[in-house]
Amino acid sequence: MTRANSLFTSAFCLLPSALILAAAQSAPTSLHDAFDAAAAYAYTAQVAGFGERMPGSAGYRKTQDLIQQVLRKTGATIEFDDFTARTPKGPIAVRNIIGKFHATTAPDQRIVILAGHYDTLFKPGFIGANDGASSTAILLAFAEALAKQKTANQVWLVWTDLEEAINEFQGDDGLVGSRHLAQKLAADGLVSRVRGLFLLDMIGDKDLGVARETISTRWLQDFIAQAAQRLGYSRSFFQYEVAIIDDHKSFLDVGIPSVDVVDARFGRMGPGFDGMGEFHHANTDTMDKVSKASLEIVGRTILLTVELLDR
Ligand SMILES: [Zn+2]
C-alpha cells in the first residue's frame, strides 16, 4: 500500500469514552470476547518467522498452508480465487484465499468481509511482521472466534494476494489479487449483498493509531468508532486523516462499502522517513515493533463492529 496524499493530515479531538463498563463486563458468549489476542500474536510471530513471503517463495507457500490448516480446523468453507497475473516481473500465479462462515441457503443473507493481504513486498530480507504478518494472523484468530460464535450475516475472511506493487502503485501494479476478486464478486452479482468490507493492514503496530482513511466509507468507520467507544479504545482510532491506496480501493471501485483499517504511521514520521513511517517497507519491520495489546484492540473492535452490523 502507499500513502496517496502527503498534504492531508489533521488531528482529531479525542472522542468521549464513557459507555465502556457495560461492554467490558458483557457475557463471554459474544464474538468479540471470543477473540484470542495471544493466539493472534503467536500467529503473527509464526508467519513472520516464515521469512520473506513474496509470491512463489517458500515462506509464501508455508503461509498458504497455515491459512488452509486453520480454516479446515475451524470448519470454514474454503474457496480459492486463482489466476495468473501479468506483471512487470512476468506472469505470477496469484491465489486469494476465502474462508466462509455461517452461510445459509437464504439468497438474501447479507455478507460481511474481513480482509488482509498475506503477500510481502518483493524485497530481500523483508519479513513484514506488521505489514503482512499481523493482518494474516488477525484473520486466523478471527476464524477461531467465528468457529465459537455464530452470526446472522455470513462472514467471509479473505486473504488477498499480490497486494504489494512490484514497482509502484500505478495502473495494474499493486492491489492485483483484490482487483480480481472484486471484479469476480461484481460478475457474480454479489455486490449488493455485501454489507461492508473491513481491510486490516499494519494493525499490529505497538504504537497503535488507526487512521481515518479518507477514501473509505464513512458510515462504516462510524460503526467502528461506536464499537471502539464501547470497548474504551477510542483513542486508538481516527485521531488523524490520510488517504491510502490499499486493497479496499478495489472493492470500493465495484461499489462495495469498504474501510481501510490501517495504522499509517509506523515508527518516526517526517523528512528522511517513508511517508508511512520509518519502519514501513523497511527490513526493520520485525516482531519487536508488534504488540499483543494492539492486536487485541483492533481484533475486539472489529469483531464488535461485525456484531453491530449483525442486527
Ligand atoms: Zn506494504
PDB file of C-alpha atoms and ligand atoms in Angstrom:
ATOM      1  CA  MET A   1       0.000   0.000   0.000  1.00  0.00           C
ATOM      2  CA  THR A   2       1.061   3.543  -0.281  1.00  0.00           C
ATOM      3  CA  ARG A   3       0.156   6.914   1.020  1.00  0.00           C
ATOM      4  CA  ALA A   4      -1.841   8.771  -1.607  1.00  0.00           C
ATOM      5  CA  ASN A   5      -1.535  12.339  -0.471  1.00  0.00           C
ATOM      6  CA  SER A   6       1.128  13.656   1.804  1.00  0.00           C
ATOM      7  CA  LEU A   7      -0.547  17.028   2.407  1.00  0.00           C
ATOM      8  CA  PHE A   8      -3.507  15.577   4.080  1.00  0.00           C
ATOM      9  CA  THR A   9      -3.039  15.012   7.782  1.00  0.00           C
ATOM     10  CA  SER A  10      -5.043  16.603  10.546  1.00  0.00           C
ATOM     11  CA  ALA A  11      -5.584  15.870  14.198  1.00  0.00           C
ATOM     12  CA  PHE A  12      -8.953  14.864  15.555  1.00  0.00           C
ATOM     13  CA  CYS A  13     -10.323  15.514  19.012  1.00  0.00           C
ATOM     14  CA  LEU A  14     -10.496  12.618  21.414  1.00  0.00           C
ATOM     15  CA  LEU A  15     -13.954  11.129  21.492  1.00  0.00           C
ATOM     16  CA  PRO A  16     -15.631  10.871  24.869  1.00  0.00           C
ATOM     17  CA  SER A  17     -15.357   7.327  26.124  1.00  0.00           C
ATOM     18  CA  ALA A  18     -17.882   6.871  28.891  1.00  0.00           C
ATOM     19  CA  LEU A  19     -20.037   3.970  27.739  1.00  0.00           C
ATOM     20  CA  ILE A  20     -17.414   1.392  28.409  1.00  0.00           C
ATOM     21  CA  LEU A  21     -18.170  -0.561  31.524  1.00  0.00           C
ATOM     22  CA  ALA A  22     -21.217  -2.452  30.344  1.00  0.00           C
ATOM     23  CA  ALA A  23     -19.381  -3.789  27.292  1.00  0.00           C
ATOM     24  CA  ALA A  24     -16.267  -4.708  29.255  1.00  0.00           C
ATOM     25  CA  GLN A  25     -18.409  -6.879  31.531  1.00  0.00           C
ATOM     26  CA  SER A  26     -20.522  -8.385  28.741  1.00  0.00           C
ATOM     27  CA  ALA A  27     -21.199 -12.084  28.580  1.00  0.00           C
ATOM     28  CA  PRO A  28     -18.328 -14.266  27.357  1.00  0.00           C
ATOM     29  CA  THR A  29     -20.579 -15.516  24.591  1.00  0.00           C
ATOM     30  CA  SER A  30     -20.034 -12.547  22.287  1.00  0.00           C
ATOM     31  CA  LEU A  31     -17.946 -12.700  19.137  1.00  0.00           C
ATOM     32  CA  HIS A  32     -15.528 -10.007  20.310  1.00  0.00           C
ATOM     33  CA  ASP A  33     -14.985 -11.800  23.633  1.00  0.00           C
ATOM     34  CA  ALA A  34     -14.160 -14.948  21.671  1.00  0.00           C
ATOM     35  CA  PHE A  35     -11.166 -13.143  20.129  1.00  0.00           C
ATOM     36  CA  ASP A  36      -7.881 -14.511  21.481  1.00  0.00           C
ATOM     37  CA  ALA A  37      -5.180 -11.825  21.207  1.00  0.00           C
ATOM     38  CA  ALA A  38      -2.462 -14.188  22.425  1.00  0.00           C
ATOM     39  CA  ALA A  39      -3.292 -16.513  19.530  1.00  0.00           C
ATOM     40  CA  ALA A  40      -3.239 -13.571  17.096  1.00  0.00           C
ATOM     41  CA  TYR A  41       0.199 -12.588  18.394  1.00  0.00           C
ATOM     42  CA  ALA A  42       1.520 -16.155  18.199  1.00  0.00           C
ATOM     43  CA  TYR A  43       0.273 -16.469  14.605  1.00  0.00           C
ATOM     44  CA  THR A  44       1.961 -13.149  13.757  1.00  0.00           C
ATOM     45  CA  ALA A  45       5.275 -14.488  15.087  1.00  0.00           C
ATOM     46  CA  GLN A  46       4.776 -17.771  13.238  1.00  0.00           C
ATOM     47  CA  VAL A  47       4.043 -16.063   9.898  1.00  0.00           C
ATOM     48  CA  ALA A  48       6.870 -13.536  10.296  1.00  0.00           C
ATOM     49  CA  GLY A  49       9.107 -16.497  11.144  1.00  0.00           C
ATOM     50  CA  PHE A  50       8.392 -17.960   7.699  1.00  0.00           C
ATOM     51  CA  GLY A  51      10.613 -15.137   6.373  1.00  0.00           C
ATOM     52  CA  GLU A  52      10.111 -13.433   3.013  1.00  0.00           C
ATOM     53  CA  ARG A  53       6.642 -14.174   1.645  1.00  0.00           C
ATOM     54  CA  MET A  54       6.613 -12.712  -1.817  1.00  0.00           C
ATOM     55  CA  PRO A  55       4.564 -14.809  -4.285  1.00  0.00           C
ATOM     56  CA  GLY A  56       6.358 -18.020  -5.193  1.00  0.00           C
ATOM     57  CA  SER A  57       8.666 -18.052  -2.148  1.00  0.00           C
ATOM     58  CA  ALA A  58       8.897 -20.836   0.431  1.00  0.00           C
ATOM     59  CA  GLY A  59       7.507 -18.525   3.117  1.00  0.00           C
ATOM     60  CA  TYR A  60       4.549 -17.686   0.885  1.00  0.00           C
ATOM     61  CA  ARG A  61       3.680 -21.369   0.470  1.00  0.00           C
ATOM     62  CA  LYS A  62       4.024 -22.007   4.218  1.00  0.00           C
ATOM     63  CA  THR A  63       1.629 -19.112   4.844  1.00  0.00           C
ATOM     64  CA  GLN A  64      -0.913 -20.560   2.411  1.00  0.00           C
ATOM     65  CA  ASP A  65      -0.640 -23.935   4.153  1.00  0.00           C
ATOM     66  CA  LEU A  66      -1.173 -22.387   7.592  1.00  0.00           C
ATOM     67  CA  ILE A  67      -4.254 -20.456   6.427  1.00  0.00           C
ATOM     68  CA  GLN A  68      -5.786 -23.598   4.952  1.00  0.00           C
ATOM     69  CA  GLN A  69      -4.954 -25.632   8.036  1.00  0.00           C
ATOM     70  CA  VAL A  70      -6.684 -23.124  10.342  1.00  0.00           C
ATOM     71  CA  LEU A  71      -9.695 -22.838   8.020  1.00  0.00           C
ATOM     72  CA  ARG A  72     -10.078 -26.624   7.929  1.00  0.00           C
ATOM     73  CA  LYS A  73      -9.814 -26.830  11.717  1.00  0.00           C
ATOM     74  CA  THR A  74     -12.437 -24.111  12.202  1.00  0.00           C
ATOM     75  CA  GLY A  75     -14.916 -25.668   9.791  1.00  0.00           C
ATOM     76  CA  ALA A  76     -14.974 -22.835   7.254  1.00  0.00           C
ATOM     77  CA  THR A  77     -15.970 -23.344   3.653  1.00  0.00           C
ATOM     78  CA  ILE A  78     -12.710 -22.776   1.772  1.00  0.00           C
ATOM     79  CA  GLU A  79     -12.570 -21.216  -1.681  1.00  0.00           C
ATOM     80  CA  PHE A  80      -9.707 -20.017  -3.837  1.00  0.00           C
ATOM     81  CA  ASP A  81      -9.630 -17.278  -6.402  1.00  0.00           C
ATOM     82  CA  ASP A  82      -6.731 -18.373  -8.623  1.00  0.00           C
ATOM     83  CA  PHE A  83      -5.393 -16.658 -11.710  1.00  0.00           C
ATOM     84  CA  THR A  84      -2.188 -15.687 -13.446  1.00  0.00           C
ATOM     85  CA  ALA A  85      -1.303 -12.010 -13.332  1.00  0.00           C
ATOM     86  CA  ARG A  86       0.776 -10.268 -15.964  1.00  0.00           C
ATOM     87  CA  THR A  87       3.254  -8.178 -14.036  1.00  0.00           C
ATOM     88  CA  PRO A  88       6.437  -6.198 -14.653  1.00  0.00           C
ATOM     89  CA  LYS A  89       8.219  -9.358 -13.388  1.00  0.00           C
ATOM     90  CA  GLY A  90       6.401 -11.565 -15.905  1.00  0.00           C
ATOM     91  CA  PRO A  91       3.487 -13.916 -15.183  1.00  0.00           C
ATOM     92  CA  ILE A  92       2.789 -14.594 -11.485  1.00  0.00           C
ATOM     93  CA  ALA A  93       0.377 -17.198 -10.107  1.00  0.00           C
ATOM     94  CA  VAL A  94      -1.969 -15.416  -7.704  1.00  0.00           C
ATOM     95  CA  ARG A  95      -4.189 -17.043  -5.092  1.00  0.00           C
ATOM     96  CA  ASN A  96      -6.730 -15.221  -2.935  1.00  0.00           C
ATOM     97  CA  ILE A  97      -7.975 -17.471  -0.131  1.00  0.00           C
ATOM     98  CA  ILE A  98     -11.534 -17.185   1.181  1.00  0.00           C
ATOM     99  CA  GLY A  99     -12.962 -18.816   4.313  1.00  0.00           C
ATOM    100  CA  LYS A 100     -16.741 -18.544   4.648  1.00  0.00           C
ATOM    101  CA  PHE A 101     -18.543 -18.830   7.992  1.00  0.00           C
ATOM    102  CA  HIS A 102     -22.220 -19.158   8.863  1.00  0.00           C
ATOM    103  CA  ALA A 103     -23.535 -19.119   5.306  1.00  0.00           C
ATOM    104  CA  THR A 104     -27.147 -20.224   4.952  1.00  0.00           C
ATOM    105  CA  THR A 105     -29.027 -21.038   1.768  1.00  0.00           C
ATOM    106  CA  ALA A 106     -31.074 -17.821   2.066  1.00  0.00           C
ATOM    107  CA  PRO A 107     -30.444 -15.838  -1.115  1.00  0.00           C
ATOM    108  CA  ASP A 108     -30.795 -12.542   0.746  1.00  0.00           C
ATOM    109  CA  GLN A 109     -28.404 -13.317   3.609  1.00  0.00           C
ATOM    110  CA  ARG A 110     -26.021 -10.378   3.925  1.00  0.00           C
ATOM    111  CA  ILE A 111     -22.250 -10.802   3.778  1.00  0.00           C
ATOM    112  CA  VAL A 112     -19.562  -9.106   5.867  1.00  0.00           C
ATOM    113  CA  ILE A 113     -15.994  -9.378   4.601  1.00  0.00           C
ATOM    114  CA  LEU A 114     -12.850  -9.113   6.751  1.00  0.00           C
ATOM    115  CA  ALA A 115      -9.752  -8.971   4.583  1.00  0.00           C
ATOM    116  CA  GLY A 116      -5.996  -8.530   4.670  1.00  0.00           C
ATOM    117  CA  HIS A 117      -3.053  -9.257   2.392  1.00  0.00           C
ATOM    118  CA  TYR A 118      -0.726 -12.185   3.030  1.00  0.00           C
ATOM    119  CA  ASP A 119       1.980 -11.461   0.470  1.00  0.00           C
ATOM    120  CA  THR A 120       5.007  -9.361   1.338  1.00  0.00           C
ATOM    121  CA  LEU A 121       6.998  -6.853  -0.610  1.00  0.00           C
ATOM    122  CA  PHE A 122       9.480  -8.140  -3.205  1.00  0.00           C
ATOM    123  CA  LYS A 123      12.473  -7.040  -1.175  1.00  0.00           C
ATOM    124  CA  PRO A 124      15.265  -9.328   0.029  1.00  0.00           C
ATOM    125  CA  GLY A 125      15.311  -9.617   3.804  1.00  0.00           C
ATOM    126  CA  PHE A 126      11.884  -8.017   4.274  1.00  0.00           C
ATOM    127  CA  ILE A 127       9.735 -10.138   6.612  1.00  0.00           C
ATOM    128  CA  GLY A 128       6.849  -7.727   7.259  1.00  0.00           C
ATOM    129  CA  ALA A 129       5.943  -8.605  10.846  1.00  0.00           C
ATOM    130  CA  ASN A 130       3.476  -5.725  10.819  1.00  0.00           C
ATOM    131  CA  ASP A 131       2.991  -5.291   7.056  1.00  0.00           C
ATOM    132  CA  GLY A 132       1.684  -8.694   6.047  1.00  0.00           C
ATOM    133  CA  ALA A 133       2.048 -10.972   9.078  1.00  0.00           C
ATOM    134  CA  SER A 134      -0.174  -9.035  11.505  1.00  0.00           C
ATOM    135  CA  SER A 135      -3.120  -8.864   9.098  1.00  0.00           C
ATOM    136  CA  THR A 136      -2.699 -12.503   8.048  1.00  0.00           C
ATOM    137  CA  ALA A 137      -2.632 -13.525  11.701  1.00  0.00           C
ATOM    138  CA  ILE A 138      -5.550 -11.464  12.969  1.00  0.00           C
ATOM    139  CA  LEU A 139      -7.726 -13.117  10.315  1.00  0.00           C
ATOM    140  CA  LEU A 140      -6.594 -16.541  11.583  1.00  0.00           C
ATOM    141  CA  ALA A 141      -7.660 -15.534  15.098  1.00  0.00           C
ATOM    142  CA  PHE A 142     -10.970 -14.273  13.638  1.00  0.00           C
ATOM    143  CA  ALA A 143     -11.515 -17.739  12.141  1.00  0.00           C
ATOM    144  CA  GLU A 144     -11.128 -19.269  15.588  1.00  0.00           C
ATOM    145  CA  ALA A 145     -13.557 -16.757  17.106  1.00  0.00           C
ATOM    146  CA  LEU A 146     -16.109 -17.343  14.327  1.00  0.00           C
ATOM    147  CA  ALA A 147     -15.902 -21.078  14.935  1.00  0.00           C
ATOM    148  CA  LYS A 148     -17.082 -20.436  18.503  1.00  0.00           C
ATOM    149  CA  GLN A 149     -19.719 -17.794  17.903  1.00  0.00           C
ATOM    150  CA  LYS A 150     -22.477 -17.701  15.306  1.00  0.00           C
ATOM    151  CA  THR A 151     -23.553 -14.619  13.360  1.00  0.00           C
ATOM    152  CA  ALA A 152     -26.734 -13.876  11.373  1.00  0.00           C
ATOM    153  CA  ASN A 153     -24.762 -12.442   8.468  1.00  0.00           C
ATOM    154  CA  GLN A 154     -22.310 -14.694   6.730  1.00  0.00           C
ATOM    155  CA  VAL A 155     -18.763 -13.664   7.398  1.00  0.00           C
ATOM    156  CA  TRP A 156     -16.025 -14.128   4.825  1.00  0.00           C
ATOM    157  CA  LEU A 157     -12.379 -13.978   5.748  1.00  0.00           C
ATOM    158  CA  VAL A 158     -10.339 -13.027   2.708  1.00  0.00           C
ATOM    159  CA  TRP A 159      -6.552 -13.279   2.481  1.00  0.00           C
ATOM    160  CA  THR A 160      -5.627 -11.246  -0.568  1.00  0.00           C
ATOM    161  CA  ASP A 161      -2.536 -11.949  -2.632  1.00  0.00           C
ATOM    162  CA  LEU A 162      -0.164  -9.626  -4.534  1.00  0.00           C
ATOM    163  CA  GLU A 163      -1.324  -6.501  -2.761  1.00  0.00           C
ATOM    164  CA  GLU A 164       2.180  -5.114  -2.854  1.00  0.00           C
ATOM    165  CA  ALA A 165       3.268  -3.347  -6.016  1.00  0.00           C
ATOM    166  CA  ILE A 166       6.269  -4.683  -7.876  1.00  0.00           C
ATOM    167  CA  ASN A 167       7.454  -1.231  -8.940  1.00  0.00           C
ATOM    168  CA  GLU A 168       4.867   1.268  -7.742  1.00  0.00           C
ATOM    169  CA  PHE A 169       1.132   1.567  -7.151  1.00  0.00           C
ATOM    170  CA  GLN A 170       0.074   2.665 -10.599  1.00  0.00           C
ATOM    171  CA  GLY A 171      -2.036   1.159 -13.359  1.00  0.00           C
ATOM    172  CA  ASP A 172      -2.186  -2.627 -12.892  1.00  0.00           C
ATOM    173  CA  ASP A 173       0.739  -2.777 -10.474  1.00  0.00           C
ATOM    174  CA  GLY A 174      -0.328  -3.432  -6.879  1.00  0.00           C
ATOM    175  CA  LEU A 175      -3.760  -4.482  -5.486  1.00  0.00           C
ATOM    176  CA  VAL A 176      -3.682  -7.310  -8.040  1.00  0.00           C
ATOM    177  CA  GLY A 177      -5.441 -10.034  -6.060  1.00  0.00           C
ATOM    178  CA  SER A 178      -8.115  -7.771  -4.619  1.00  0.00           C
ATOM    179  CA  ARG A 179      -8.928  -6.259  -8.020  1.00  0.00           C
ATOM    180  CA  HIS A 180      -9.527  -9.717  -9.465  1.00  0.00           C
ATOM    181  CA  LEU A 181     -11.696 -10.811  -6.547  1.00  0.00           C
ATOM    182  CA  ALA A 182     -13.731  -7.589  -6.508  1.00  0.00           C
ATOM    183  CA  GLN A 183     -14.478  -7.955 -10.209  1.00  0.00           C
ATOM    184  CA  LYS A 184     -15.474 -11.555  -9.637  1.00  0.00           C
ATOM    185  CA  LEU A 185     -17.921 -10.537  -6.883  1.00  0.00           C
ATOM    186  CA  ALA A 186     -19.384  -7.946  -9.238  1.00  0.00           C
ATOM    187  CA  ALA A 187     -19.696 -10.502 -12.068  1.00  0.00           C
ATOM    188  CA  ASP A 188     -21.406 -12.938  -9.651  1.00  0.00           C
ATOM    189  CA  GLY A 189     -23.984 -10.265  -8.719  1.00  0.00           C
ATOM    190  CA  LEU A 190     -22.902 -10.237  -5.067  1.00  0.00           C
ATOM    191  CA  VAL A 191     -22.052  -6.551  -4.597  1.00  0.00           C
ATOM    192  CA  SER A 192     -25.434  -5.546  -3.164  1.00  0.00           C
ATOM    193  CA  ARG A 193     -25.330  -8.386  -0.642  1.00  0.00           C
ATOM    194  CA  VAL A 194     -22.086  -7.202   0.936  1.00  0.00           C
ATOM    195  CA  ARG A 195     -22.944  -5.079   3.950  1.00  0.00           C
ATOM    196  CA  GLY A 196     -19.367  -3.952   4.390  1.00  0.00           C
ATOM    197  CA  LEU A 197     -15.738  -4.862   3.924  1.00  0.00           C
ATOM    198  CA  PHE A 198     -13.048  -4.194   6.506  1.00  0.00           C
ATOM    199  CA  LEU A 199      -9.485  -4.340   5.267  1.00  0.00           C
ATOM    200  CA  LEU A 200      -6.890  -4.795   8.008  1.00  0.00           C
ATOM    201  CA  ASP A 201      -3.366  -3.612   7.346  1.00  0.00           C
ATOM    202  CA  MET A 202      -0.389  -2.907   9.633  1.00  0.00           C
ATOM    203  CA  ILE A 203      -2.586  -3.172  12.715  1.00  0.00           C
ATOM    204  CA  GLY A 204      -0.021  -4.915  14.897  1.00  0.00           C
ATOM    205  CA  ASP A 205       1.997  -1.707  15.398  1.00  0.00           C
ATOM    206  CA  LYS A 206       2.952  -1.451  19.069  1.00  0.00           C
ATOM    207  CA  ASP A 207       2.305   2.283  18.882  1.00  0.00           C
ATOM    208  CA  LEU A 208      -1.215   1.806  17.536  1.00  0.00           C
ATOM    209  CA  GLY A 209      -3.049   4.613  15.758  1.00  0.00           C
ATOM    210  CA  VAL A 210      -5.641   3.604  13.177  1.00  0.00           C
ATOM    211  CA  ALA A 211      -6.038   6.365  10.575  1.00  0.00           C
ATOM    212  CA  ARG A 212      -9.313   7.830   9.436  1.00  0.00           C
ATOM    213  CA  GLU A 213      -8.526   6.829   5.883  1.00  0.00           C
ATOM    214  CA  THR A 214     -10.278   9.303   3.631  1.00  0.00           C
ATOM    215  CA  ILE A 215     -11.371   7.249   0.615  1.00  0.00           C
ATOM    216  CA  SER A 216     -13.025   4.689   2.948  1.00  0.00           C
ATOM    217  CA  THR A 217     -16.794   4.525   3.509  1.00  0.00           C
ATOM    218  CA  ARG A 218     -17.577   6.981   6.285  1.00  0.00           C
ATOM    219  CA  TRP A 219     -20.646   5.283   7.760  1.00  0.00           C
ATOM    220  CA  LEU A 220     -18.709   2.045   8.207  1.00  0.00           C
ATOM    221  CA  GLN A 221     -15.995   3.985  10.051  1.00  0.00           C
ATOM    222  CA  ASP A 222     -18.743   5.358  12.293  1.00  0.00           C
ATOM    223  CA  PHE A 223     -19.663   1.781  13.262  1.00  0.00           C
ATOM    224  CA  ILE A 224     -16.018   1.114  14.113  1.00  0.00           C
ATOM    225  CA  ALA A 225     -15.897   4.303  16.205  1.00  0.00           C
ATOM    226  CA  GLN A 226     -19.026   3.197  18.057  1.00  0.00           C
ATOM    227  CA  ALA A 227     -17.520  -0.230  18.794  1.00  0.00           C
ATOM    228  CA  ALA A 228     -14.214   1.316  19.892  1.00  0.00           C
ATOM    229  CA  GLN A 229     -16.002   3.688  22.217  1.00  0.00           C
ATOM    230  CA  ARG A 230     -17.956   0.877  23.837  1.00  0.00           C
ATOM    231  CA  LEU A 231     -14.732  -1.018  24.492  1.00  0.00           C
ATOM    232  CA  GLY A 232     -12.771   2.011  25.744  1.00  0.00           C
ATOM    233  CA  TYR A 233     -10.428   2.052  22.746  1.00  0.00           C
ATOM    234  CA  SER A 234     -11.429   5.379  21.169  1.00  0.00           C
ATOM    235  CA  ARG A 235      -8.010   6.938  21.425  1.00  0.00           C
ATOM    236  CA  SER A 236      -6.543   4.230  19.150  1.00  0.00           C
ATOM    237  CA  PHE A 237      -8.865   5.150  16.280  1.00  0.00           C
ATOM    238  CA  PHE A 238      -9.297   8.039  13.866  1.00  0.00           C
ATOM    239  CA  GLN A 239      -7.058  10.650  15.507  1.00  0.00           C
ATOM    240  CA  TYR A 240      -5.598  11.683  12.123  1.00  0.00           C
ATOM    241  CA  GLU A 241      -6.618  11.607   8.470  1.00  0.00           C
ATOM    242  CA  VAL A 242      -4.739  10.305   5.486  1.00  0.00           C
ATOM    243  CA  ALA A 243      -5.622   8.861   2.062  1.00  0.00           C
ATOM    244  CA  ILE A 244      -4.104   5.434   1.352  1.00  0.00           C
ATOM    245  CA  ILE A 245      -4.072   3.293  -1.773  1.00  0.00           C
ATOM    246  CA  ASP A 246      -4.795  -0.189  -0.453  1.00  0.00           C
ATOM    247  CA  ASP A 247      -6.903  -3.257  -1.292  1.00  0.00           C
ATOM    248  CA  HIS A 248     -10.114  -1.586  -0.085  1.00  0.00           C
ATOM    249  CA  LYS A 249      -9.933   0.599  -3.207  1.00  0.00           C
ATOM    250  CA  SER A 250     -10.535  -2.458  -5.425  1.00  0.00           C
ATOM    251  CA  PHE A 251     -13.784  -3.192  -3.598  1.00  0.00           C
ATOM    252  CA  LEU A 252     -14.877   0.456  -3.449  1.00  0.00           C
ATOM    253  CA  ASP A 253     -14.391   0.590  -7.217  1.00  0.00           C
ATOM    254  CA  VAL A 254     -17.112  -2.052  -7.740  1.00  0.00           C
ATOM    255  CA  GLY A 255     -19.485  -0.397  -5.232  1.00  0.00           C
ATOM    256  CA  ILE A 256     -18.833  -2.365  -2.036  1.00  0.00           C
ATOM    257  CA  PRO A 257     -18.793  -0.181   1.129  1.00  0.00           C
ATOM    258  CA  SER A 258     -15.237  -0.622   2.408  1.00  0.00           C
ATOM    259  CA  VAL A 259     -12.878   0.679   5.071  1.00  0.00           C
ATOM    260  CA  ASP A 260      -9.114   0.532   5.298  1.00  0.00           C
ATOM    261  CA  VAL A 261      -8.381  -0.211   8.948  1.00  0.00           C
ATOM    262  CA  VAL A 262      -4.767   0.866   8.737  1.00  0.00           C
ATOM    263  CA  ASP A 263      -2.135   2.271  11.022  1.00  0.00           C
ATOM    264  CA  ALA A 264      -0.420   4.624   8.588  1.00  0.00           C
ATOM    265  CA  ARG A 265       2.255   5.915  10.976  1.00  0.00           C
ATOM    266  CA  PHE A 266       4.763   3.160  11.560  1.00  0.00           C
ATOM    267  CA  GLY A 267       7.664   4.493  13.600  1.00  0.00           C
ATOM    268  CA  ARG A 268       9.019   8.021  13.309  1.00  0.00           C
ATOM    269  CA  MET A 269       7.499  10.289  10.691  1.00  0.00           C
ATOM    270  CA  GLY A 270       8.957  13.245   8.866  1.00  0.00           C
ATOM    271  CA  PRO A 271      11.631  14.295   6.410  1.00  0.00           C
ATOM    272  CA  GLY A 272      14.017  11.475   5.630  1.00  0.00           C
ATOM    273  CA  PHE A 273      11.456   8.797   6.504  1.00  0.00           C
ATOM    274  CA  ASP A 274       8.987   6.893   4.333  1.00  0.00           C
ATOM    275  CA  GLY A 275       5.599   8.679   4.066  1.00  0.00           C
ATOM    276  CA  MET A 276       4.124   5.938   6.273  1.00  0.00           C
ATOM    277  CA  GLY A 277       6.917   5.942   8.825  1.00  0.00           C
ATOM    278  CA  GLU A 278      10.476   4.750   9.299  1.00  0.00           C
ATOM    279  CA  PHE A 279       9.668   1.025   9.551  1.00  0.00           C
ATOM    280  CA  HIS A 280       7.263   0.928   6.555  1.00  0.00           C
ATOM    281  CA  HIS A 281       8.678  -1.300   3.807  1.00  0.00           C
ATOM    282  CA  ALA A 282      11.942  -1.431   5.742  1.00  0.00           C
ATOM    283  CA  ASN A 283      13.730  -4.571   6.901  1.00  0.00           C
ATOM    284  CA  THR A 284      13.271  -3.240  10.426  1.00  0.00           C
ATOM    285  CA  ASP A 285       9.556  -4.265  10.230  1.00  0.00           C
ATOM    286  CA  THR A 286      10.175  -7.052  12.739  1.00  0.00           C
ATOM    287  CA  MET A 287       8.366  -8.624  15.702  1.00  0.00           C
ATOM    288  CA  ASP A 288       9.744  -6.138  18.240  1.00  0.00           C
ATOM    289  CA  LYS A 289       7.526  -3.492  16.527  1.00  0.00           C
ATOM    290  CA  VAL A 290       4.345  -5.540  17.105  1.00  0.00           C
ATOM    291  CA  SER A 291       2.309  -5.995  20.276  1.00  0.00           C
ATOM    292  CA  LYS A 292      -0.401  -8.300  21.525  1.00  0.00           C
ATOM    293  CA  ALA A 293      -2.179  -5.269  23.006  1.00  0.00           C
ATOM    294  CA  SER A 294      -2.578  -3.652  19.575  1.00  0.00           C
ATOM    295  CA  LEU A 295      -3.896  -6.866  18.038  1.00  0.00           C
ATOM    296  CA  GLU A 296      -6.345  -7.120  20.927  1.00  0.00           C
ATOM    297  CA  ILE A 297      -7.650  -3.568  20.462  1.00  0.00           C
ATOM    298  CA  VAL A 298      -8.162  -3.983  16.725  1.00  0.00           C
ATOM    299  CA  GLY A 299      -9.432  -7.566  16.907  1.00  0.00           C
ATOM    300  CA  ARG A 300     -12.039  -6.918  19.561  1.00  0.00           C
ATOM    301  CA  THR A 301     -13.156  -3.652  17.973  1.00  0.00           C
ATOM    302  CA  ILE A 302     -13.621  -5.134  14.508  1.00  0.00           C
ATOM    303  CA  LEU A 303     -15.478  -8.184  15.831  1.00  0.00           C
ATOM    304  CA  LEU A 304     -17.787  -5.951  17.893  1.00  0.00           C
ATOM    305  CA  THR A 305     -18.357  -3.952  14.690  1.00  0.00           C
ATOM    306  CA  VAL A 306     -19.365  -7.210  12.985  1.00  0.00           C
ATOM    307  CA  GLU A 307     -21.835  -7.774  15.824  1.00  0.00           C
ATOM    308  CA  LEU A 308     -23.247  -4.239  15.459  1.00  0.00           C
ATOM    309  CA  LEU A 309     -23.800  -4.899  11.742  1.00  0.00           C
ATOM    310  CA  ASP A 310     -25.486  -8.194  12.562  1.00  0.00           C
ATOM    311  CA  ARG A 311     -28.718  -6.540  13.655  1.00  0.00           C
TER     312      ARG A 311
HETATM  313 ZN    ZN B   1       3.179  -2.929   2.315  1.00  0.00          ZN
END
